[in-house]
Amino acid sequence: MKDFFNKETLDNIKQFCAENKKYVGVAGVLVGLILILIVVVAGGNNDRQSNTEAGSQTEISVKDFEFEKDYTNDAKDDISTLLADYYKAYVGDDLDTLGKLATPMSDNEKSYIGVVSQYYESVNDITPYTKNGLKKGTYFVSVKNSIKFTGVDTQAPTLDFFYIETGKDGKLFINNVYSNFNRTYCENELDDDIMELISKYTASSEFADLHEEVQKAYEQAVGSDANLKTMLETTLTGAIKQWYTSSGIANLKKSDADTQTTEADTQQADDASQSGDQQTTDANAGQTADQQTTDANAGQTTDQQTTDANAGQTTDQQTTDTNAANQQTAEQPQAPAEYQVVTKDVVKVRDGASTDAKELGLLKEQVTLTAYGTEGDWTIVSYSAGTNGRAYIKTENLQTVGQ
């Protein structure tokens, strides 16, 4: 278009107009309008091209996306309303309402909620901490709250996670594919990009600080009220174990990170200590199979004694051998089934006992955690973002409290 309006062309137009004055009046107006139209259309095309290029430049990949530094803890009213309605329906076992607020929800998850909700009296002090997601209208939300259990005075501080989206109708809903339940049992397929974003979200120092704050409050609450401890570690855990066995969910195919053997699935039932999305509370609500094994091995059965007798030992020999074994057991210190550790430096928390396992987050120096034993070079710790509330930290980066 620029070449069209060169000096030679303009001079020719002027000469034509001078020689044909009586004809160029109306024609000139028309030509002018046509030229203006050409310029406007060309400019519009250029603008659209520029906008398209600008739009492509603003697209951010999952790899390059970074969450804003700070949470919005004065969260949007619509998010707060959604969460309040969700918890109310959860406590009331109102599955119809839950299904509208959090979708999809499997029959197994519904049955799970039916089991644990009977022990809930209310969920209070609901405080959302929100960060915008990669796509417009998506939100990553951590929620501090306190669970009031029936017959227990002290409330249990918890930290939940929700991935919230905006529906076609403009209303917010909880994408329940990324609930703690489905991330554990994988009944619905998980999108790799969103899971990568969740990993980024939980790896932030802000999440680590929030988790540490709730974890300390939780442990203080459990330590101050024996009824709360019993509710979490005995009553609720027993109900979850029974549900786990009867539901047959142990046979579900898990994701690569969560794949376990049949024996591990049995252990998972013993470790099943989470209550729906109430991750931090329920993550500490179980006793491990190792505890049960230790208890089971703490004595000898009548059948064992009979076998020893049939092996040619006299009654006196049996007594001597038994006393010697008991003495040896007494001399060997038993590792505590549950103990406290503290981080010696900034540490990575992983979903498995390997540096290749998914990174769940970072913890600062001098963070106290509940530990449940070791697996190779790794220590198993309580961590709400981990599978069944458990995660792994390199043992060399931890120090046992009291040592």
mmCIF file of C-alpha atoms in Angstrom:
data_model
loop_
_atom_site.group_PDB
_atom_site.id
_atom_site.type_symbol
_atom_site.label_atom_id
_atom_site.label_comp_id
_atom_site.label_asym_id
_atom_site.label_seq_id
_atom_site.Cartn_x
_atom_site.Cartn_y
_atom_site.Cartn_z
ATOM 1 C CA MET A 1 0.000 0.000 0.000
ATOM 2 C CA LYS A 2 2.933 2.276 0.706
ATOM 3 C CA ASP A 3 4.309 1.844 -2.861
ATOM 4 C CA PHE A 4 0.971 2.881 -4.390
ATOM 5 C CA PHE A 5 1.267 6.416 -2.993
ATOM 6 C CA ASN A 6 4.677 7.268 -4.513
ATOM 7 C CA LYS A 7 5.436 10.752 -5.938
ATOM 8 C CA GLU A 8 4.941 9.784 -9.591
ATOM 9 C CA THR A 9 1.507 8.334 -8.946
ATOM 10 C CA LEU A 10 0.372 11.405 -7.003
ATOM 11 C CA ASP A 11 1.568 13.739 -9.784
ATOM 12 C CA ASN A 12 -0.393 11.769 -12.398
ATOM 13 C CA ILE A 13 -3.545 11.989 -10.276
ATOM 14 C CA LYS A 14 -3.155 15.786 -9.916
ATOM 15 C CA GLN A 15 -2.700 16.237 -13.697
ATOM 16 C CA PHE A 16 -5.784 14.121 -14.466
ATOM 17 C CA CYS A 17 -7.896 16.135 -12.047
ATOM 18 C CA ALA A 18 -6.722 19.455 -13.551
ATOM 19 C CA GLU A 19 -7.631 18.395 -17.113
ATOM 20 C CA ASN A 20 -11.023 16.992 -16.141
ATOM 21 C CA LYS A 21 -12.272 19.417 -13.495
ATOM 22 C CA LYS A 22 -15.892 19.174 -14.404
ATOM 23 C CA TYR A 23 -15.905 15.409 -14.052
ATOM 24 C CA VAL A 24 -13.862 14.918 -10.998
ATOM 25 C CA GLY A 25 -16.226 16.492 -8.464
ATOM 26 C CA VAL A 26 -18.412 13.536 -7.653
ATOM 27 C CA ALA A 27 -15.891 11.017 -8.879
ATOM 28 C CA GLY A 28 -13.260 12.477 -6.548
ATOM 29 C CA VAL A 29 -15.484 11.906 -3.558
ATOM 30 C CA LEU A 30 -16.054 8.309 -4.596
ATOM 31 C CA VAL A 31 -12.387 7.711 -5.185
ATOM 32 C CA GLY A 32 -11.597 9.250 -1.820
ATOM 33 C CA LEU A 33 -14.076 6.988 -0.083
ATOM 34 C CA ILE A 34 -12.681 3.944 -1.858
ATOM 35 C CA LEU A 35 -9.129 4.865 -0.890
ATOM 36 C CA ILE A 36 -10.145 5.419 2.739
ATOM 37 C CA LEU A 37 -11.914 2.069 2.744
ATOM 38 C CA ILE A 38 -8.823 0.352 1.367
ATOM 39 C CA VAL A 39 -6.637 1.929 4.036
ATOM 40 C CA VAL A 40 -9.078 1.049 6.844
ATOM 41 C CA VAL A 41 -9.425 -2.563 5.701
ATOM 42 C CA ALA A 42 -5.680 -2.927 5.314
ATOM 43 C CA GLY A 43 -5.140 -1.395 8.720
ATOM 44 C CA GLY A 44 -7.732 -3.681 10.227
ATOM 45 C CA ASN A 45 -6.015 -6.704 8.777
ATOM 46 C CA ASN A 46 -2.710 -5.492 10.153
ATOM 47 C CA ASP A 47 -4.311 -4.938 13.566
ATOM 48 C CA ARG A 48 -5.813 -8.427 13.548
ATOM 49 C CA GLN A 49 -2.478 -9.878 12.542
ATOM 50 C CA SER A 50 -0.774 -7.935 15.338
ATOM 51 C CA ASN A 51 -3.386 -9.079 17.856
ATOM 52 C CA THR A 52 -2.974 -12.686 16.748
ATOM 53 C CA GLU A 53 0.760 -12.454 17.133
ATOM 54 C CA ALA A 54 0.386 -10.789 20.545
ATOM 55 C CA GLY A 55 -2.069 -13.482 21.597
ATOM 56 C CA SER A 56 0.334 -16.241 20.630
ATOM 57 C CA GLN A 57 3.064 -14.507 22.580
ATOM 58 C CA THR A 58 0.972 -14.471 25.770
ATOM 59 C CA GLU A 59 0.335 -18.209 25.694
ATOM 60 C CA ILE A 60 2.397 -19.836 28.457
ATOM 61 C CA SER A 61 3.300 -23.509 28.607
ATOM 62 C CA VAL A 62 2.897 -25.580 31.750
ATOM 63 C CA LYS A 63 6.666 -25.778 31.994
ATOM 64 C CA ASP A 64 7.105 -22.001 31.915
ATOM 65 C CA PHE A 65 4.090 -21.111 34.058
ATOM 66 C CA GLU A 66 4.804 -19.666 37.480
ATOM 67 C CA PHE A 67 2.250 -19.098 40.226
ATOM 68 C CA GLU A 68 2.052 -15.665 41.768
ATOM 69 C CA LYS A 69 4.158 -15.382 44.886
ATOM 70 C CA ASP A 70 1.462 -14.685 47.460
ATOM 71 C CA TYR A 71 -1.852 -16.327 48.242
ATOM 72 C CA THR A 72 -5.061 -14.366 48.085
ATOM 73 C CA ASN A 73 -6.367 -15.135 51.568
ATOM 74 C CA ASP A 74 -9.204 -12.649 51.328
ATOM 75 C CA ALA A 75 -10.561 -15.020 48.690
ATOM 76 C CA LYS A 76 -13.295 -14.246 46.258
ATOM 77 C CA ASP A 77 -16.781 -14.467 47.726
ATOM 78 C CA ASP A 78 -17.845 -17.077 45.193
ATOM 79 C CA ILE A 79 -14.988 -19.404 46.152
ATOM 80 C CA SER A 80 -15.744 -18.981 49.862
ATOM 81 C CA THR A 81 -19.433 -19.708 49.229
ATOM 82 C CA LEU A 82 -18.619 -22.796 47.164
ATOM 83 C CA LEU A 83 -16.393 -24.193 49.902
ATOM 84 C CA ALA A 84 -18.880 -23.439 52.687
ATOM 85 C CA ASP A 85 -21.615 -25.261 50.746
ATOM 86 C CA TYR A 86 -19.261 -28.179 50.049
ATOM 87 C CA TYR A 87 -18.312 -28.716 53.697
ATOM 88 C CA LYS A 88 -21.922 -28.395 54.826
ATOM 89 C CA ALA A 89 -23.001 -31.054 52.329
ATOM 90 C CA TYR A 90 -20.018 -33.255 53.285
ATOM 91 C CA VAL A 91 -20.861 -33.204 56.987
ATOM 92 C CA GLY A 92 -24.538 -33.855 56.227
ATOM 93 C CA ASP A 93 -23.736 -36.702 53.798
ATOM 94 C CA ASP A 94 -25.805 -34.801 51.231
ATOM 95 C CA LEU A 95 -24.504 -36.632 48.173
ATOM 96 C CA ASP A 96 -26.881 -34.964 45.714
ATOM 97 C CA THR A 97 -25.590 -31.515 46.614
ATOM 98 C CA LEU A 98 -21.983 -32.703 46.735
ATOM 99 C CA GLY A 99 -22.312 -34.151 43.252
ATOM 100 C CA LYS A 100 -23.299 -30.742 41.914
ATOM 101 C CA LEU A 101 -20.535 -28.863 43.709
ATOM 102 C CA ALA A 102 -17.727 -31.375 43.135
ATOM 103 C CA THR A 103 -17.777 -33.427 39.946
ATOM 104 C CA PRO A 104 -17.178 -36.175 38.994
ATOM 105 C CA MET A 105 -17.741 -38.178 42.181
ATOM 106 C CA SER A 106 -17.525 -41.968 42.028
ATOM 107 C CA ASP A 107 -19.716 -44.411 43.918
ATOM 108 C CA ASN A 108 -16.675 -45.485 45.954
ATOM 109 C CA GLU A 109 -15.996 -41.930 47.060
ATOM 110 C CA LYS A 110 -19.652 -41.460 47.942
ATOM 111 C CA SER A 111 -19.582 -44.593 50.093
ATOM 112 C CA TYR A 112 -16.378 -43.359 51.749
ATOM 113 C CA ILE A 113 -17.961 -40.029 52.600
ATOM 114 C CA GLY A 114 -20.970 -41.867 54.003
ATOM 115 C CA VAL A 115 -18.682 -43.738 56.397
ATOM 116 C CA VAL A 116 -16.553 -40.868 57.701
ATOM 117 C CA SER A 117 -19.176 -38.103 57.747
ATOM 118 C CA GLN A 118 -21.126 -39.825 60.519
ATOM 119 C CA TYR A 119 -18.342 -38.801 62.922
ATOM 120 C CA TYR A 120 -18.360 -35.140 61.828
ATOM 121 C CA GLU A 121 -20.332 -32.534 63.693
ATOM 122 C CA SER A 122 -19.178 -29.490 61.709
ATOM 123 C CA VAL A 123 -16.313 -27.939 59.739
ATOM 124 C CA ASN A 124 -15.441 -24.469 61.019
ATOM 125 C CA ASP A 125 -13.014 -21.567 60.474
ATOM 126 C CA ILE A 126 -12.927 -22.155 56.713
ATOM 127 C CA THR A 127 -10.139 -19.976 55.271
ATOM 128 C CA PRO A 128 -9.203 -20.353 51.588
ATOM 129 C CA TYR A 129 -5.778 -19.446 50.208
ATOM 130 C CA THR A 130 -6.080 -18.986 46.463
ATOM 131 C CA LYS A 131 -3.740 -18.772 43.478
ATOM 132 C CA ASN A 132 -4.781 -18.316 39.859
ATOM 133 C CA GLY A 133 -4.195 -21.257 37.537
ATOM 134 C CA LEU A 134 -2.732 -21.362 34.040
ATOM 135 C CA LYS A 135 -6.111 -21.014 32.345
ATOM 136 C CA LYS A 136 -8.459 -18.139 33.045
ATOM 137 C CA GLY A 137 -11.116 -19.085 35.583
ATOM 138 C CA THR A 138 -9.083 -21.878 37.222
ATOM 139 C CA TYR A 139 -7.859 -21.713 40.809
ATOM 140 C CA PHE A 140 -5.563 -23.721 43.059
ATOM 141 C CA VAL A 141 -6.948 -23.434 46.560
ATOM 142 C CA SER A 142 -5.591 -24.519 49.935
ATOM 143 C CA VAL A 143 -8.173 -24.411 52.722
ATOM 144 C CA LYS A 144 -7.448 -24.162 56.424
ATOM 145 C CA ASN A 145 -10.319 -25.369 58.594
ATOM 146 C CA SER A 146 -11.123 -27.068 61.876
ATOM 147 C CA ILE A 147 -13.144 -30.281 62.169
ATOM 148 C CA LYS A 148 -15.446 -30.716 65.156
ATOM 149 C CA PHE A 149 -15.970 -34.422 65.763
ATOM 150 C CA THR A 150 -19.026 -35.728 67.574
ATOM 151 C CA GLY A 151 -18.348 -36.110 71.305
ATOM 152 C CA VAL A 152 -14.914 -34.430 71.144
ATOM 153 C CA ASP A 153 -14.335 -30.945 72.560
ATOM 154 C CA THR A 154 -11.092 -30.053 70.783
ATOM 155 C CA GLN A 155 -11.304 -29.325 67.068
ATOM 156 C CA ALA A 156 -8.762 -30.778 64.660
ATOM 157 C CA PRO A 157 -6.941 -28.238 62.406
ATOM 158 C CA THR A 158 -6.708 -29.462 58.813
ATOM 159 C CA LEU A 159 -5.408 -28.334 55.424
ATOM 160 C CA ASP A 160 -7.290 -29.354 52.266
ATOM 161 C CA PHE A 161 -6.627 -28.810 48.569
ATOM 162 C CA PHE A 162 -9.122 -28.111 45.760
ATOM 163 C CA TYR A 163 -8.736 -27.485 42.043
ATOM 164 C CA ILE A 164 -11.587 -25.138 41.119
ATOM 165 C CA GLU A 165 -12.768 -24.287 37.606
ATOM 166 C CA THR A 166 -15.349 -22.033 36.022
ATOM 167 C CA GLY A 167 -18.115 -23.912 34.194
ATOM 168 C CA LYS A 168 -19.755 -22.991 30.885
ATOM 169 C CA ASP A 169 -22.554 -21.392 32.878
ATOM 170 C CA GLY A 170 -20.048 -19.048 34.534
ATOM 171 C CA LYS A 171 -20.381 -20.730 37.932
ATOM 172 C CA LEU A 172 -17.491 -22.203 39.905
ATOM 173 C CA PHE A 173 -17.234 -25.919 40.643
ATOM 174 C CA ILE A 174 -14.691 -28.252 42.236
ATOM 175 C CA ASN A 175 -12.974 -30.448 39.636
ATOM 176 C CA ASN A 176 -13.131 -33.581 41.725
ATOM 177 C CA VAL A 177 -10.752 -35.507 39.472
ATOM 178 C CA TYR A 178 -8.025 -33.818 41.514
ATOM 179 C CA SER A 179 -9.493 -34.552 44.926
ATOM 180 C CA ASN A 180 -7.243 -36.373 47.360
ATOM 181 C CA PHE A 181 -9.469 -39.445 46.960
ATOM 182 C CA ASN A 182 -9.050 -39.744 43.186
ATOM 183 C CA ARG A 183 -5.376 -38.769 43.253
ATOM 184 C CA THR A 184 -4.931 -41.751 45.574
ATOM 185 C CA TYR A 185 -7.102 -44.342 43.805
ATOM 186 C CA CYS A 186 -7.171 -42.975 40.221
ATOM 187 C CA GLU A 187 -10.706 -44.014 39.335
ATOM 188 C CA ASN A 188 -10.785 -41.080 36.894
ATOM 189 C CA GLU A 189 -7.860 -40.327 34.600
ATOM 190 C CA LEU A 190 -5.572 -37.518 35.724
ATOM 191 C CA ASP A 191 -4.316 -34.920 33.249
ATOM 192 C CA ASP A 192 -0.508 -34.799 33.256
ATOM 193 C CA ASP A 193 -0.392 -31.021 32.775
ATOM 194 C CA ILE A 194 -2.648 -30.312 35.745
ATOM 195 C CA MET A 195 -0.756 -32.797 37.898
ATOM 196 C CA GLU A 196 2.477 -31.003 36.971
ATOM 197 C CA LEU A 197 0.898 -27.716 38.010
ATOM 198 C CA ILE A 198 -0.228 -29.257 41.318
ATOM 199 C CA SER A 199 3.356 -30.409 41.901
ATOM 200 C CA LYS A 200 4.585 -26.863 41.236
ATOM 201 C CA TYR A 201 1.944 -25.496 43.560
ATOM 202 C CA THR A 202 2.847 -27.788 46.458
ATOM 203 C CA ALA A 203 6.578 -27.226 45.869
ATOM 204 C CA SER A 204 6.316 -23.535 46.718
ATOM 205 C CA SER A 205 7.666 -22.103 49.959
ATOM 206 C CA GLU A 206 4.256 -20.517 50.603
ATOM 207 C CA PHE A 207 2.616 -23.941 50.634
ATOM 208 C CA ALA A 208 5.383 -25.297 52.882
ATOM 209 C CA ASP A 209 4.816 -22.475 55.365
ATOM 210 C CA LEU A 210 1.063 -23.025 55.356
ATOM 211 C CA HIS A 211 1.444 -26.774 55.810
ATOM 212 C CA GLU A 212 3.926 -26.310 58.651
ATOM 213 C CA GLU A 213 1.551 -23.936 60.435
ATOM 214 C CA VAL A 214 -1.377 -26.363 60.243
ATOM 215 C CA GLN A 215 0.785 -29.383 61.119
ATOM 216 C CA LYS A 216 1.987 -27.750 64.340
ATOM 217 C CA ALA A 217 -1.562 -26.798 65.310
ATOM 218 C CA TYR A 218 -2.776 -30.311 64.557
ATOM 219 C CA GLU A 219 -0.120 -32.014 66.680
ATOM 220 C CA GLN A 220 -0.776 -29.605 69.543
ATOM 221 C CA ALA A 221 -4.507 -30.356 69.388
ATOM 222 C CA VAL A 222 -4.028 -34.125 69.350
ATOM 223 C CA GLY A 223 -1.509 -33.939 72.174
ATOM 224 C CA SER A 224 -3.860 -31.903 74.351
ATOM 225 C CA ASP A 225 -7.016 -34.025 74.031
ATOM 226 C CA ALA A 226 -7.012 -37.800 74.507
ATOM 227 C CA ASN A 227 -10.549 -38.022 73.106
ATOM 228 C CA LEU A 228 -9.436 -36.401 69.854
ATOM 229 C CA LYS A 229 -6.487 -38.792 69.641
ATOM 230 C CA THR A 230 -8.791 -41.778 70.173
ATOM 231 C CA MET A 231 -11.249 -40.511 67.596
ATOM 232 C CA LEU A 232 -8.542 -40.132 64.963
ATOM 233 C CA GLU A 233 -6.317 -43.099 65.704
ATOM 234 C CA THR A 234 -8.898 -45.678 66.755
ATOM 235 C CA THR A 235 -12.519 -44.874 65.959
ATOM 236 C CA LEU A 236 -12.142 -43.181 62.592
ATOM 237 C CA THR A 237 -9.277 -45.409 61.497
ATOM 238 C CA GLY A 238 -11.247 -48.539 62.320
ATOM 239 C CA ALA A 239 -14.203 -47.325 60.283
ATOM 240 C CA ILE A 240 -11.961 -46.518 57.302
ATOM 241 C CA LYS A 241 -10.279 -49.932 57.470
ATOM 242 C CA GLN A 242 -13.650 -51.621 57.409
ATOM 243 C CA TRP A 243 -14.764 -49.502 54.452
ATOM 244 C CA TYR A 244 -11.524 -50.226 52.613
ATOM 245 C CA THR A 245 -11.966 -53.962 52.985
ATOM 246 C CA SER A 246 -15.637 -54.091 52.099
ATOM 247 C CA SER A 247 -15.471 -51.669 49.149
ATOM 248 C CA GLY A 248 -12.930 -53.707 47.204
ATOM 249 C CA ILE A 249 -11.184 -50.509 46.182
ATOM 250 C CA ALA A 250 -7.828 -52.097 46.943
ATOM 251 C CA ASN A 251 -8.112 -53.856 43.590
ATOM 252 C CA LEU A 252 -8.295 -50.627 41.607
ATOM 253 C CA LYS A 253 -5.482 -49.864 39.191
ATOM 254 C CA LYS A 254 -3.326 -47.037 40.494
ATOM 255 C CA SER A 255 -1.096 -44.611 38.681
ATOM 256 C CA ASP A 256 2.601 -45.435 38.258
ATOM 257 C CA ALA A 257 3.544 -43.432 41.315
ATOM 258 C CA ASP A 258 0.981 -45.210 43.453
ATOM 259 C CA THR A 259 1.302 -48.761 42.064
ATOM 260 C CA GLN A 260 1.760 -51.232 44.892
ATOM 261 C CA THR A 261 1.728 -54.982 45.462
ATOM 262 C CA THR A 262 -1.146 -56.789 47.157
ATOM 263 C CA GLU A 263 0.819 -56.698 50.395
ATOM 264 C CA ALA A 264 1.276 -52.939 50.040
ATOM 265 C CA ASP A 265 -2.421 -52.534 49.399
ATOM 266 C CA THR A 266 -3.091 -54.371 52.662
ATOM 267 C CA GLN A 267 -0.691 -51.989 54.406
ATOM 268 C CA GLN A 268 -2.488 -49.097 52.753
ATOM 269 C CA ALA A 269 -5.696 -50.273 54.413
ATOM 270 C CA ASP A 270 -3.939 -50.171 57.776
ATOM 271 C CA ASP A 271 -2.512 -46.777 56.954
ATOM 272 C CA ALA A 272 -5.788 -45.447 55.571
ATOM 273 C CA SER A 273 -6.119 -42.500 57.882
ATOM 274 C CA GLN A 274 -7.577 -39.774 55.773
ATOM 275 C CA SER A 275 -11.110 -38.483 55.894
ATOM 276 C CA GLY A 276 -12.142 -37.410 52.409
ATOM 277 C CA ASP A 277 -10.255 -34.228 51.590
ATOM 278 C CA GLN A 278 -9.377 -33.652 55.243
ATOM 279 C CA GLN A 279 -5.802 -34.619 54.529
ATOM 280 C CA THR A 280 -3.751 -33.348 57.422
ATOM 281 C CA THR A 281 -6.083 -34.626 60.139
ATOM 282 C CA ASP A 282 -6.729 -38.055 58.729
ATOM 283 C CA ALA A 283 -3.174 -38.499 57.530
ATOM 284 C CA ASN A 284 -2.177 -38.973 61.165
ATOM 285 C CA ALA A 285 -5.198 -41.046 62.105
ATOM 286 C CA GLY A 286 -3.833 -44.555 61.649
ATOM 287 C CA GLN A 287 -1.426 -47.126 63.012
ATOM 288 C CA THR A 288 0.894 -48.916 60.598
ATOM 289 C CA ALA A 289 1.039 -52.593 59.839
ATOM 290 C CA ASP A 290 4.554 -52.553 61.340
ATOM 291 C CA GLN A 291 3.022 -51.704 64.709
ATOM 292 C CA GLN A 292 0.661 -54.606 64.406
ATOM 293 C CA THR A 293 3.498 -56.917 63.392
ATOM 294 C CA THR A 294 5.574 -55.797 66.364
ATOM 295 C CA ASP A 295 2.654 -56.438 68.703
ATOM 296 C CA ALA A 296 1.992 -59.780 67.124
ATOM 297 C CA ASN A 297 5.621 -60.809 67.570
ATOM 298 C CA ALA A 298 5.758 -59.616 71.175
ATOM 299 C CA GLY A 299 4.720 -63.024 72.535
ATOM 300 C CA GLN A 300 4.821 -66.715 71.819
ATOM 301 C CA THR A 301 1.710 -68.785 71.178
ATOM 302 C CA THR A 302 0.766 -72.075 72.767
ATOM 303 C CA ASP A 303 1.278 -73.744 69.399
ATOM 304 C CA GLN A 304 4.860 -72.494 69.295
ATOM 305 C CA GLN A 305 5.539 -73.886 72.726
ATOM 306 C CA THR A 306 4.041 -77.226 71.732
ATOM 307 C CA THR A 307 6.261 -77.350 68.638
ATOM 308 C CA ASP A 308 9.323 -76.683 70.763
ATOM 309 C CA ALA A 309 8.303 -79.446 73.144
ATOM 310 C CA ASN A 310 7.868 -81.914 70.297
ATOM 311 C CA ALA A 311 11.339 -81.032 69.078
ATOM 312 C CA GLY A 312 12.826 -82.935 71.975
ATOM 313 C CA GLN A 313 13.155 -80.245 74.618
ATOM 314 C CA THR A 314 12.204 -80.904 78.234
ATOM 315 C CA THR A 315 9.908 -78.621 80.205
ATOM 316 C CA ASP A 316 12.929 -77.197 82.016
ATOM 317 C CA GLN A 317 14.689 -76.550 78.728
ATOM 318 C CA GLN A 318 11.605 -74.813 77.392
ATOM 319 C CA THR A 319 11.509 -72.547 80.398
ATOM 320 C CA THR A 320 15.219 -71.757 80.118
ATOM 321 C CA ASP A 321 15.006 -71.031 76.382
ATOM 322 C CA THR A 322 11.914 -68.879 76.845
ATOM 323 C CA ASN A 323 13.526 -66.837 79.603
ATOM 324 C CA ALA A 324 16.649 -66.359 77.499
ATOM 325 C CA ALA A 325 14.581 -65.199 74.544
ATOM 326 C CA ASN A 326 12.618 -62.810 76.709
ATOM 327 C CA GLN A 327 15.844 -61.435 78.168
ATOM 328 C CA GLN A 328 17.304 -60.941 74.689
ATOM 329 C CA THR A 329 14.126 -59.149 73.569
ATOM 330 C CA ALA A 330 14.281 -56.885 76.595
ATOM 331 C CA GLU A 331 17.915 -56.009 75.867
ATOM 332 C CA GLN A 332 17.175 -55.046 72.252
ATOM 333 C CA PRO A 333 15.516 -51.614 72.105
ATOM 334 C CA GLN A 334 12.366 -51.558 70.001
ATOM 335 C CA ALA A 335 12.156 -48.799 67.409
ATOM 336 C CA PRO A 336 9.215 -46.551 68.223
ATOM 337 C CA ALA A 337 6.229 -47.044 65.934
ATOM 338 C CA GLU A 338 5.796 -43.280 65.747
ATOM 339 C CA TYR A 339 8.400 -40.654 66.557
ATOM 340 C CA GLN A 340 9.361 -37.051 65.896
ATOM 341 C CA VAL A 341 12.017 -35.827 63.478
ATOM 342 C CA VAL A 342 13.228 -32.353 62.558
ATOM 343 C CA THR A 343 14.647 -31.160 59.235
ATOM 344 C CA LYS A 344 18.321 -30.218 59.311
ATOM 345 C CA ASP A 345 18.157 -28.082 56.172
ATOM 346 C CA VAL A 346 15.763 -27.162 53.376
ATOM 347 C CA VAL A 347 14.580 -30.567 52.158
ATOM 348 C CA LYS A 348 12.578 -32.001 49.271
ATOM 349 C CA VAL A 349 9.530 -34.090 50.090
ATOM 350 C CA ARG A 350 8.782 -36.893 47.630
ATOM 351 C CA ASP A 351 5.936 -39.304 46.948
ATOM 352 C CA GLY A 352 8.214 -42.356 47.014
ATOM 353 C CA ALA A 353 11.538 -43.621 48.347
ATOM 354 C CA SER A 354 13.513 -42.484 45.310
ATOM 355 C CA THR A 355 14.967 -39.320 43.814
ATOM 356 C CA ASP A 356 12.932 -40.183 40.721
ATOM 357 C CA ALA A 357 9.664 -40.066 42.699
ATOM 358 C CA LYS A 358 7.366 -37.086 42.268
ATOM 359 C CA GLU A 359 8.416 -34.022 44.262
ATOM 360 C CA LEU A 360 5.591 -32.924 46.545
ATOM 361 C CA GLY A 361 7.076 -29.861 48.137
ATOM 362 C CA LEU A 362 9.870 -28.238 50.110
ATOM 363 C CA LEU A 363 10.253 -27.884 53.866
ATOM 364 C CA LYS A 364 12.391 -25.354 55.643
ATOM 365 C CA GLU A 365 15.055 -26.053 58.261
ATOM 366 C CA GLN A 366 13.870 -26.963 61.783
ATOM 367 C CA VAL A 367 10.426 -28.234 60.749
ATOM 368 C CA THR A 368 9.168 -30.958 63.107
ATOM 369 C CA LEU A 369 7.384 -33.936 61.548
ATOM 370 C CA THR A 370 5.888 -37.228 62.680
ATOM 371 C CA ALA A 371 7.866 -40.189 61.295
ATOM 372 C CA TYR A 372 6.783 -43.818 60.863
ATOM 373 C CA GLY A 373 10.014 -45.649 60.159
ATOM 374 C CA THR A 374 12.391 -45.932 57.233
ATOM 375 C CA GLU A 375 12.510 -47.474 53.792
ATOM 376 C CA GLY A 376 16.091 -47.818 52.598
ATOM 377 C CA ASP A 377 17.754 -44.408 52.804
ATOM 378 C CA TRP A 378 14.422 -42.644 53.231
ATOM 379 C CA THR A 379 12.224 -41.812 56.224
ATOM 380 C CA ILE A 380 8.438 -42.054 55.972
ATOM 381 C CA VAL A 381 6.809 -38.902 57.357
ATOM 382 C CA SER A 382 3.356 -37.445 57.773
ATOM 383 C CA TYR A 383 2.634 -35.078 54.872
ATOM 384 C CA SER A 384 -0.834 -34.074 53.799
ATOM 385 C CA ALA A 385 -0.034 -33.830 50.066
ATOM 386 C CA GLY A 386 1.363 -37.364 49.959
ATOM 387 C CA THR A 387 -0.422 -40.614 49.173
ATOM 388 C CA ASN A 388 -2.488 -41.546 52.227
ATOM 389 C CA GLY A 389 -0.905 -38.617 54.047
ATOM 390 C CA ARG A 390 2.573 -40.144 53.849
ATOM 391 C CA ALA A 391 5.682 -38.916 52.052
ATOM 392 C CA TYR A 392 9.436 -39.542 51.994
ATOM 393 C CA ILE A 393 12.475 -37.477 52.987
ATOM 394 C CA LYS A 394 16.126 -38.523 52.797
ATOM 395 C CA THR A 395 17.029 -39.796 56.273
ATOM 396 C CA GLU A 396 20.387 -37.980 56.179
ATOM 397 C CA ASN A 397 18.478 -34.680 56.125
ATOM 398 C CA LEU A 398 16.554 -35.438 59.321
ATOM 399 C CA GLN A 399 17.392 -35.648 62.989
ATOM 400 C CA THR A 400 15.347 -37.653 65.478
ATOM 401 C CA VAL A 401 14.039 -35.431 68.267
ATOM 402 C CA GLY A 402 15.693 -36.264 71.566
ATOM 403 C CA GLN A 403 18.870 -37.664 70.065
#
